[in-house]
PDB file of C-alpha atoms and ligand atoms in Angstrom:
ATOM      1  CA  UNK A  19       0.000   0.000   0.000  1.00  0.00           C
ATOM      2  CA  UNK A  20       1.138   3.287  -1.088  1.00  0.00           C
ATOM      3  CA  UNK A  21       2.321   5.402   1.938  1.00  0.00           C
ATOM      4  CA  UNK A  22       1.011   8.000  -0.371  1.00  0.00           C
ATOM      5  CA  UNK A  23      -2.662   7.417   0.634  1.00  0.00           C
ATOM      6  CA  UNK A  24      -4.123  10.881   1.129  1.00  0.00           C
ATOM      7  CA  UNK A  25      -3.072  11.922  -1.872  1.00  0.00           C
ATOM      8  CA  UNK A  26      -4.842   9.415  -3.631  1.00  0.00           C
ATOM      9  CA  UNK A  27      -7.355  10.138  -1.441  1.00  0.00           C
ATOM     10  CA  UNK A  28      -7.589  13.504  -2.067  1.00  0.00           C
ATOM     11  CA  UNK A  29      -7.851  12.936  -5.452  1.00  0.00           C
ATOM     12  CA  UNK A  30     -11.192  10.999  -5.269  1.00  0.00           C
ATOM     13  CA  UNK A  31     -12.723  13.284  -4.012  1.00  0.00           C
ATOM     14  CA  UNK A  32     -11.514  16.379  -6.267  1.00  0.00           C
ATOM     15  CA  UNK A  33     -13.070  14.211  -9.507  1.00  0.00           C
ATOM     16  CA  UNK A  34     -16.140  13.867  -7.057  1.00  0.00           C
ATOM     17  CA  UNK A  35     -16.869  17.060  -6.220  1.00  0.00           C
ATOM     18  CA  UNK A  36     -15.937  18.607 -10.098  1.00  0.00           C
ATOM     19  CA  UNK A  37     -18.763  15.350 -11.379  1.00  0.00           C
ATOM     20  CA  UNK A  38     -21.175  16.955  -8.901  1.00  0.00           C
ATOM     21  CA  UNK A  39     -21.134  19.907 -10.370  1.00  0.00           C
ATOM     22  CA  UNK A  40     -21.077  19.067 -13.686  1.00  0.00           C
ATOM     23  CA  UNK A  41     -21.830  15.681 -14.466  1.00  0.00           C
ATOM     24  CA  UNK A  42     -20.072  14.006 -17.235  1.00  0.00           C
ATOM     25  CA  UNK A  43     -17.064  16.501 -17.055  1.00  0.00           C
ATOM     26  CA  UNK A  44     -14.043  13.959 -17.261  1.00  0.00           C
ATOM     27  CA  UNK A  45     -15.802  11.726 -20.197  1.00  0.00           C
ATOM     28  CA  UNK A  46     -16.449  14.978 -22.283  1.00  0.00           C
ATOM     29  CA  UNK A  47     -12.928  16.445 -21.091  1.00  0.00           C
ATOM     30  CA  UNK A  48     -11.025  12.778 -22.170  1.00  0.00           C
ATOM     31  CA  UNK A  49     -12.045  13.269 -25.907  1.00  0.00           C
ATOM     32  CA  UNK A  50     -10.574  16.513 -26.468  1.00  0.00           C
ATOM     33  CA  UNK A  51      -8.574  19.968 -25.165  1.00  0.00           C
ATOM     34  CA  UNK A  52      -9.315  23.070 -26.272  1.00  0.00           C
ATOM     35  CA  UNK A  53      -7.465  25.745 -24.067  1.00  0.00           C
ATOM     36  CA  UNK A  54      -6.882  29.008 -25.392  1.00  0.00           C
ATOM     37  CA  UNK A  55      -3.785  29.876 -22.723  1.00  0.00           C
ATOM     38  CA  UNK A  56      -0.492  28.389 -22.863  1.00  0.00           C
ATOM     39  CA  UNK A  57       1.260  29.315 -19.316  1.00  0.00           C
ATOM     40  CA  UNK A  58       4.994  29.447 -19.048  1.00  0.00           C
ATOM     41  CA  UNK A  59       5.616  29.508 -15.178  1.00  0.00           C
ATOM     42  CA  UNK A  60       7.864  28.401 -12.721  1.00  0.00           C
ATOM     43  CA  UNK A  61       8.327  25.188 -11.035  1.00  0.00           C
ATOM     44  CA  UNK A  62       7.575  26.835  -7.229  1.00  0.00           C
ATOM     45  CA  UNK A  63       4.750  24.986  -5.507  1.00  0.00           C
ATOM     46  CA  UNK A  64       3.684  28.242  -4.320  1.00  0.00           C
ATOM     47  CA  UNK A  65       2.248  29.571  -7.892  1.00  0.00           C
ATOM     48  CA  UNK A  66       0.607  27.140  -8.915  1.00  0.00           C
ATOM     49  CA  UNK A  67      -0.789  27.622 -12.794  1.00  0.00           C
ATOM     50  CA  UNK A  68      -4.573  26.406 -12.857  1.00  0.00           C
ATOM     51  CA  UNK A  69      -5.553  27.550  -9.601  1.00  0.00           C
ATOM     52  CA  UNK A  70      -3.905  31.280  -9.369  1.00  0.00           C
ATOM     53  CA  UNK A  71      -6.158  32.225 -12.559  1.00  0.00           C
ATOM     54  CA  UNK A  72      -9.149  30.341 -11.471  1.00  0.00           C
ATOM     55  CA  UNK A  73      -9.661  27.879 -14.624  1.00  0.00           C
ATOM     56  CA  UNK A  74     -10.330  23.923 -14.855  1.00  0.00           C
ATOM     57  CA  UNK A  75      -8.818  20.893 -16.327  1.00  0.00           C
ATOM     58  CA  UNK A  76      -8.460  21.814 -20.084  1.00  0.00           C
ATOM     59  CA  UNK A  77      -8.350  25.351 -20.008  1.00  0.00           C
ATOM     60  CA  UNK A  78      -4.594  25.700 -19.225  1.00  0.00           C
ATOM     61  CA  UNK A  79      -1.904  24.339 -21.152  1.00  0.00           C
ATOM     62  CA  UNK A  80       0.960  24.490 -18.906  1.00  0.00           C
ATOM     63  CA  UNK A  81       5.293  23.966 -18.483  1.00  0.00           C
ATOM     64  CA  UNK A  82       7.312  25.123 -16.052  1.00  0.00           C
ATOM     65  CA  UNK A  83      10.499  25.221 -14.524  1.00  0.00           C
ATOM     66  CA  UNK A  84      12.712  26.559 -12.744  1.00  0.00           C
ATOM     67  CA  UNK A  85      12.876  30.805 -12.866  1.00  0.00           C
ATOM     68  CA  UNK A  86      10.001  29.835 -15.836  1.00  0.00           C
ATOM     69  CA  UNK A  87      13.108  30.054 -18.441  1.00  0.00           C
ATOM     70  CA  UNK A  88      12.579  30.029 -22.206  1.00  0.00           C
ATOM     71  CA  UNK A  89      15.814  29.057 -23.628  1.00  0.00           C
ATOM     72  CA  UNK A  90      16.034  28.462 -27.403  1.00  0.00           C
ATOM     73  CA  UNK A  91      17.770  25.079 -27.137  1.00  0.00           C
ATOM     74  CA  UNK A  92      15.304  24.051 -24.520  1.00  0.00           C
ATOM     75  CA  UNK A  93      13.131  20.862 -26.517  1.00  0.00           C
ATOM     76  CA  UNK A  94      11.185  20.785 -23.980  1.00  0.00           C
ATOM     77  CA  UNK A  95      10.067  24.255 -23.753  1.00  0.00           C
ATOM     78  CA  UNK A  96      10.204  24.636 -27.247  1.00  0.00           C
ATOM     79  CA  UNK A  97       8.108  20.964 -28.030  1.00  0.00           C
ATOM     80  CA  UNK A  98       5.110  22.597 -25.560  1.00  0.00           C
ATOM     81  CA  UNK A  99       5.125  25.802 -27.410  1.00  0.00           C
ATOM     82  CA  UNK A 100       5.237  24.000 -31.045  1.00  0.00           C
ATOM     83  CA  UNK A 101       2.123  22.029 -30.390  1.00  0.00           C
ATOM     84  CA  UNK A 102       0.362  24.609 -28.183  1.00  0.00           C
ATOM     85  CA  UNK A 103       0.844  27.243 -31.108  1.00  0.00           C
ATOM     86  CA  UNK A 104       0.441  24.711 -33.938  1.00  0.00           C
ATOM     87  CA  UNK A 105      -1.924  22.518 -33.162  1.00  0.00           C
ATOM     88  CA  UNK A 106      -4.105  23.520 -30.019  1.00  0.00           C
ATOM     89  CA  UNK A 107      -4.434  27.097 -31.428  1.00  0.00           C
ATOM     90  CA  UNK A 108      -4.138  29.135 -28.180  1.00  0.00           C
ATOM     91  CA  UNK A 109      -4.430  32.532 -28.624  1.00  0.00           C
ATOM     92  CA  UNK A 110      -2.284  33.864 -25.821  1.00  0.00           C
ATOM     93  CA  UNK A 111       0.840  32.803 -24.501  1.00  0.00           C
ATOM     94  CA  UNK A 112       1.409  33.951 -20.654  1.00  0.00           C
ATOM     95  CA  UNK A 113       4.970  33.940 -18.879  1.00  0.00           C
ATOM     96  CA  UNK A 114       3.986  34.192 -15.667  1.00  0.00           C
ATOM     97  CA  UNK A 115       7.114  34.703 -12.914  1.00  0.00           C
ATOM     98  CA  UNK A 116       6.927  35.775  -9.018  1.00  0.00           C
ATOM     99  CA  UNK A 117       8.764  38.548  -6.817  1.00  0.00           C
ATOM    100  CA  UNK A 118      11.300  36.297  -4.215  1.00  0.00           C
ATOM    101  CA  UNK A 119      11.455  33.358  -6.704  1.00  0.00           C
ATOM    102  CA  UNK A 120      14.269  31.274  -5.262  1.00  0.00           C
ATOM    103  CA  UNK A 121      15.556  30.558  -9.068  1.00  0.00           C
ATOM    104  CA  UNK A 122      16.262  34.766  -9.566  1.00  0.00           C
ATOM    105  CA  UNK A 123      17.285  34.902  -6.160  1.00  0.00           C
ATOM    106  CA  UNK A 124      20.443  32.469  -6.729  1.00  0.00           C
ATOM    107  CA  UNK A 125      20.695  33.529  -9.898  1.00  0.00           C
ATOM    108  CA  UNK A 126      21.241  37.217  -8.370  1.00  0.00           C
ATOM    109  CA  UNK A 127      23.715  35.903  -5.814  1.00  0.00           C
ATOM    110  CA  UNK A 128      25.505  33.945  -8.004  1.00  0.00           C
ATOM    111  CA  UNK A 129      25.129  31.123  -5.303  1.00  0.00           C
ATOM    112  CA  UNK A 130      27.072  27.633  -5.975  1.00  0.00           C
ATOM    113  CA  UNK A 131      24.027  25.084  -6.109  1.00  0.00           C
ATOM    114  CA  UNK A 132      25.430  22.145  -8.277  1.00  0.00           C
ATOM    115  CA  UNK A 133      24.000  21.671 -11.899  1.00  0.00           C
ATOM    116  CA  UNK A 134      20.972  24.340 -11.475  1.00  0.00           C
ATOM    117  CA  UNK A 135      23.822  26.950 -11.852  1.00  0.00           C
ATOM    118  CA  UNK A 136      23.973  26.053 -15.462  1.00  0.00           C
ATOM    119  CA  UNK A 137      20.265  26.908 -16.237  1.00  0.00           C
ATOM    120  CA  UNK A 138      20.108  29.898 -13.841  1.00  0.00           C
ATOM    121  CA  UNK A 139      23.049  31.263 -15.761  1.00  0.00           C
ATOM    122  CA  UNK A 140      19.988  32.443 -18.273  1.00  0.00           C
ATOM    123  CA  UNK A 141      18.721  34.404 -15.521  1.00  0.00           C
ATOM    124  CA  UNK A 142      22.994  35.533 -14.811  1.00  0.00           C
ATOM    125  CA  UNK A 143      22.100  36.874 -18.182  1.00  0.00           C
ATOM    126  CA  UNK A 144      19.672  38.693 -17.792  1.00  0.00           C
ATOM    127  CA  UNK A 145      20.943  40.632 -14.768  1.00  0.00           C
ATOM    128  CA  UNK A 146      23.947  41.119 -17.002  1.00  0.00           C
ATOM    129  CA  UNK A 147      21.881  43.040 -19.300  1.00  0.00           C
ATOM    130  CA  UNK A 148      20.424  44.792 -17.360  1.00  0.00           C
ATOM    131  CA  UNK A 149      23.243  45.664 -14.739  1.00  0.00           C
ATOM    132  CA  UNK A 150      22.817  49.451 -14.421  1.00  0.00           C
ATOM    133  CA  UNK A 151      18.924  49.393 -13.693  1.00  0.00           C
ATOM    134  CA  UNK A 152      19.706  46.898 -11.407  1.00  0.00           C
ATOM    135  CA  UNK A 153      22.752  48.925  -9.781  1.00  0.00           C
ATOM    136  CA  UNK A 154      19.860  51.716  -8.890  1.00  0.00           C
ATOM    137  CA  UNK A 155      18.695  49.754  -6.519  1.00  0.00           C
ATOM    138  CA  UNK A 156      20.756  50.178  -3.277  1.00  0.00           C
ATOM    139  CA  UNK A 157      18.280  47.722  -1.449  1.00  0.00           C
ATOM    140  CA  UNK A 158      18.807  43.751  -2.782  1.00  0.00           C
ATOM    141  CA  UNK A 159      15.405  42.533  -1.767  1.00  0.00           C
ATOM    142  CA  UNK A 160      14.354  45.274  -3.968  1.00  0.00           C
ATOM    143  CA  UNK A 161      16.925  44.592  -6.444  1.00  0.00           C
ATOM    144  CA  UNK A 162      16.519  40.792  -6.439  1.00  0.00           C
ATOM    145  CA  UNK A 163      12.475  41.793  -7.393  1.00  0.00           C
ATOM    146  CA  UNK A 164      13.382  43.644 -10.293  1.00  0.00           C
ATOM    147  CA  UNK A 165      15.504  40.553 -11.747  1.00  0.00           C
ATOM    148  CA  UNK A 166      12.524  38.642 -11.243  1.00  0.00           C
ATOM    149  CA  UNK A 167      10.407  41.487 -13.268  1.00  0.00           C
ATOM    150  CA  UNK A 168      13.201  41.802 -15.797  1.00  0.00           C
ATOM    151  CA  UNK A 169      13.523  38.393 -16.144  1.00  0.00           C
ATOM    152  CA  UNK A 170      10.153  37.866 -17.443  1.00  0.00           C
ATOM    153  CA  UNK A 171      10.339  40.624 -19.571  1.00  0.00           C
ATOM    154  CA  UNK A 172      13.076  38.697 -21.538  1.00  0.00           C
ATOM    155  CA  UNK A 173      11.912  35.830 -21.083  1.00  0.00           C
ATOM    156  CA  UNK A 174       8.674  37.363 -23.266  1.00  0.00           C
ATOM    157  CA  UNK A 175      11.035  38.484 -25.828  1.00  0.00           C
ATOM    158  CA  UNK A 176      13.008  34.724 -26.194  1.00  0.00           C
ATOM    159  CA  UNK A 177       8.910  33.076 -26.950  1.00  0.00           C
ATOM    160  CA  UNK A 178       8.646  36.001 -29.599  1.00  0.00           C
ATOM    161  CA  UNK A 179      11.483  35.332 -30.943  1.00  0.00           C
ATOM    162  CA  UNK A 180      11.212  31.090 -31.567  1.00  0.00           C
ATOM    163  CA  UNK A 181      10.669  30.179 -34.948  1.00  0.00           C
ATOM    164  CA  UNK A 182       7.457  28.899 -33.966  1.00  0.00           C
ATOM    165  CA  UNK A 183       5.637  32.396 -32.719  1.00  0.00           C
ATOM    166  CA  UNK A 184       7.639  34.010 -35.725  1.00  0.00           C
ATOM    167  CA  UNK A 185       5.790  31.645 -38.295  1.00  0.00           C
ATOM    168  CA  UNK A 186       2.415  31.781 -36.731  1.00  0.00           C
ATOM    169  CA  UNK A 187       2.330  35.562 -36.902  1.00  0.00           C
ATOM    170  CA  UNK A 188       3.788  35.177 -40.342  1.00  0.00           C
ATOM    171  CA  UNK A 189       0.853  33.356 -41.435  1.00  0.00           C
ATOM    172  CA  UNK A 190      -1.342  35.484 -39.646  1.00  0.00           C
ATOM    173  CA  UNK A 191      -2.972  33.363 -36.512  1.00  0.00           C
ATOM    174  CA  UNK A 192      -4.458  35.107 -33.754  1.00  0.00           C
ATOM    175  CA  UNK A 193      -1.479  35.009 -30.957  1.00  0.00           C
ATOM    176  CA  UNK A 194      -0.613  37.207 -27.936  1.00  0.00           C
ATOM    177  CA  UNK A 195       2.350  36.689 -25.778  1.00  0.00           C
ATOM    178  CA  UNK A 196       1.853  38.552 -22.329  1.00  0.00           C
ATOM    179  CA  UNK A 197       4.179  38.619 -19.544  1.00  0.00           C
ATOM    180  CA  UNK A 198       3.044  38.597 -15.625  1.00  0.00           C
ATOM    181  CA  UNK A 199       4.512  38.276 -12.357  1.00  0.00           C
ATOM    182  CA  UNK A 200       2.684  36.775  -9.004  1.00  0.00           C
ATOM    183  CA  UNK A 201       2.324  38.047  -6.023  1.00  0.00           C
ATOM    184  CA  UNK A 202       3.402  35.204  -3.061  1.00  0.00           C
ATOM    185  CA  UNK A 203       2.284  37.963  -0.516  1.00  0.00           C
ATOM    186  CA  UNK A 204      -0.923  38.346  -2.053  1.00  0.00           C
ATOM    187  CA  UNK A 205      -2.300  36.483  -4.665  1.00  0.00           C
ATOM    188  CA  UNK A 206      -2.311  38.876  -7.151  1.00  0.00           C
ATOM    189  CA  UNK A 207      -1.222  38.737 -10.680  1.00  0.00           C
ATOM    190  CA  UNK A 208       0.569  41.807 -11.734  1.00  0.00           C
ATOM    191  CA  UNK A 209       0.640  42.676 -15.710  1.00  0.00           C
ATOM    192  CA  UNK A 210       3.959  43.761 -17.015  1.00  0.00           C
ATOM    193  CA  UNK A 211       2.690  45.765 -20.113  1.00  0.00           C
ATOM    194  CA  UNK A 212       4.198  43.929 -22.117  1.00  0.00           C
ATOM    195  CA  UNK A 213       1.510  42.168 -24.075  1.00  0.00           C
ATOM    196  CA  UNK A 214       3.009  41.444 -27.659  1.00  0.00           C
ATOM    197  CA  UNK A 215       0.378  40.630 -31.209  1.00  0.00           C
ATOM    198  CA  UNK A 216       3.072  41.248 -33.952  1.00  0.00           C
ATOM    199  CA  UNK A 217       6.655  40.660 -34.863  1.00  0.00           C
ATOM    200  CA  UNK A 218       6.471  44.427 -35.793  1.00  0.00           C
ATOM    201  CA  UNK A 219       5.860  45.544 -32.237  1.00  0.00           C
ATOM    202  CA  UNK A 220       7.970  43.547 -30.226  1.00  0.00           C
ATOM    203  CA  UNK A 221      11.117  46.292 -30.229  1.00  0.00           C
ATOM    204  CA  UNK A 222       9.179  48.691 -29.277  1.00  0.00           C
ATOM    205  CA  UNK A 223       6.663  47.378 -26.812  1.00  0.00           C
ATOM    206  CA  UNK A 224      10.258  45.485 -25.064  1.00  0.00           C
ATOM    207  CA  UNK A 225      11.627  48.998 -24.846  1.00  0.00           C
ATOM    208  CA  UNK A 226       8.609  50.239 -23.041  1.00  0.00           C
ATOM    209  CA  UNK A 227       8.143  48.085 -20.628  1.00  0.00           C
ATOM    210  CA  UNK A 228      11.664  47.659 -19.373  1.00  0.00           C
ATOM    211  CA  UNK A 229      11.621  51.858 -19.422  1.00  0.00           C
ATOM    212  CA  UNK A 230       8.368  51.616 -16.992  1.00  0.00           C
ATOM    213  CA  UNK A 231      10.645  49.428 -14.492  1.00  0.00           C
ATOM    214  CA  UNK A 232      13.166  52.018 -14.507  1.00  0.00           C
TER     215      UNK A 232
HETATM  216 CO1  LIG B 317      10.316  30.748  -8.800  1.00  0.00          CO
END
């Protein structure tokens, strides 16, 4: 017997309570999705995708890791994007990342983890770019929230940039990419105005909303 019992469970009776209020949901659910969001968050337990914007099994598409990193080696990443954008359709892609993420954090400190170093060096990155807005902040909780603002920002700009948003907005599909951050103190979701429909824009909108952080 699983030691793992409440889980299991719980489980039963999260499908019973979703049936009771509206029966049939799983059989009608099992033959197709049909979300229109593709979230791009990270792995923290504390922000977690479905829940935080309210929606149900099948509304969401969802990957995540760690410091919700688009890289544009990343298969993975890249593989959940392709067939979000290609063949479920969704019109909007969200990065959604969260002030006092742990990944920005140790990415800020430059803090000797073992191999996670390697994929917060992205994030190393981005605080490289942006070193002088960064530098204005004398205060490094304050600082470290900005990386985690800045970080989505460019993280926005790297899903613009794939082949696979590129060509969609070539051919003219219906496609937003938006980027968000999460309050842990609140349970809020903060918009980062920068909310990108065309290749054409993204320079321009990117410049904007890193000048409103500034
Ligand atoms: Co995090």
């Amino acid at each position: 017997m699983s030691n793992l019992k409440h889980l299991f469970d719980n489980n039963r009776n999260w499908a019973k309570k979703i049936e009771e209020n509206d029966p049939g949901f799983f059989k009608k659910l099992s033959r197709q999705q049909n979300p229109e969001y593709l979230w791009i968050g990270c792995s923290d337990s504390r922000v977690p995708a479905n829940e935080i914007v309210d929606l149900l099994p099948g509304e969401l598409f969802v990957h995540r890791n760690v410091a919700n990193i688009v890289v544009h080696t990343d298969l993975n990443c890249l593989s959940v994007i392709q067939y979000a954008v290609d063949f479920l359709k969704v019109k909007h892609i969200i990065v959604c990342g969260h002030y006092s993420c742990g990944g920005v954090k140790e990415a800020f400190k430059n803090s000797r983890l073992g191999l996670i170093d390697n994929w917060l060096r992205h994030t190393q990155d981005v605080a490289q770019k942006h070193k002088l807005l960064l530098a204005k902040k004398t205060d490094q909780t304050q600082a470290i929230e900005l990386l985690c603002e800045l970080n989505v920002i460019e993280q926005v700009q790297n899903v613009c940039q794939t082949t696979i948003v590129q060509q969609a907005w070539e051919r003219g599909q219906d496609l937003t990419v938006h980027g968000w951050i999460y309050g842990l103190n609140d349970g809020l979701i903060k918009d980062l105005n920068i909310n990108i429909k065309t290749a054409e824009e993204l320079d321009t909108v990117y410049d904007l909303a890193i000048k409103s952080l500034a």
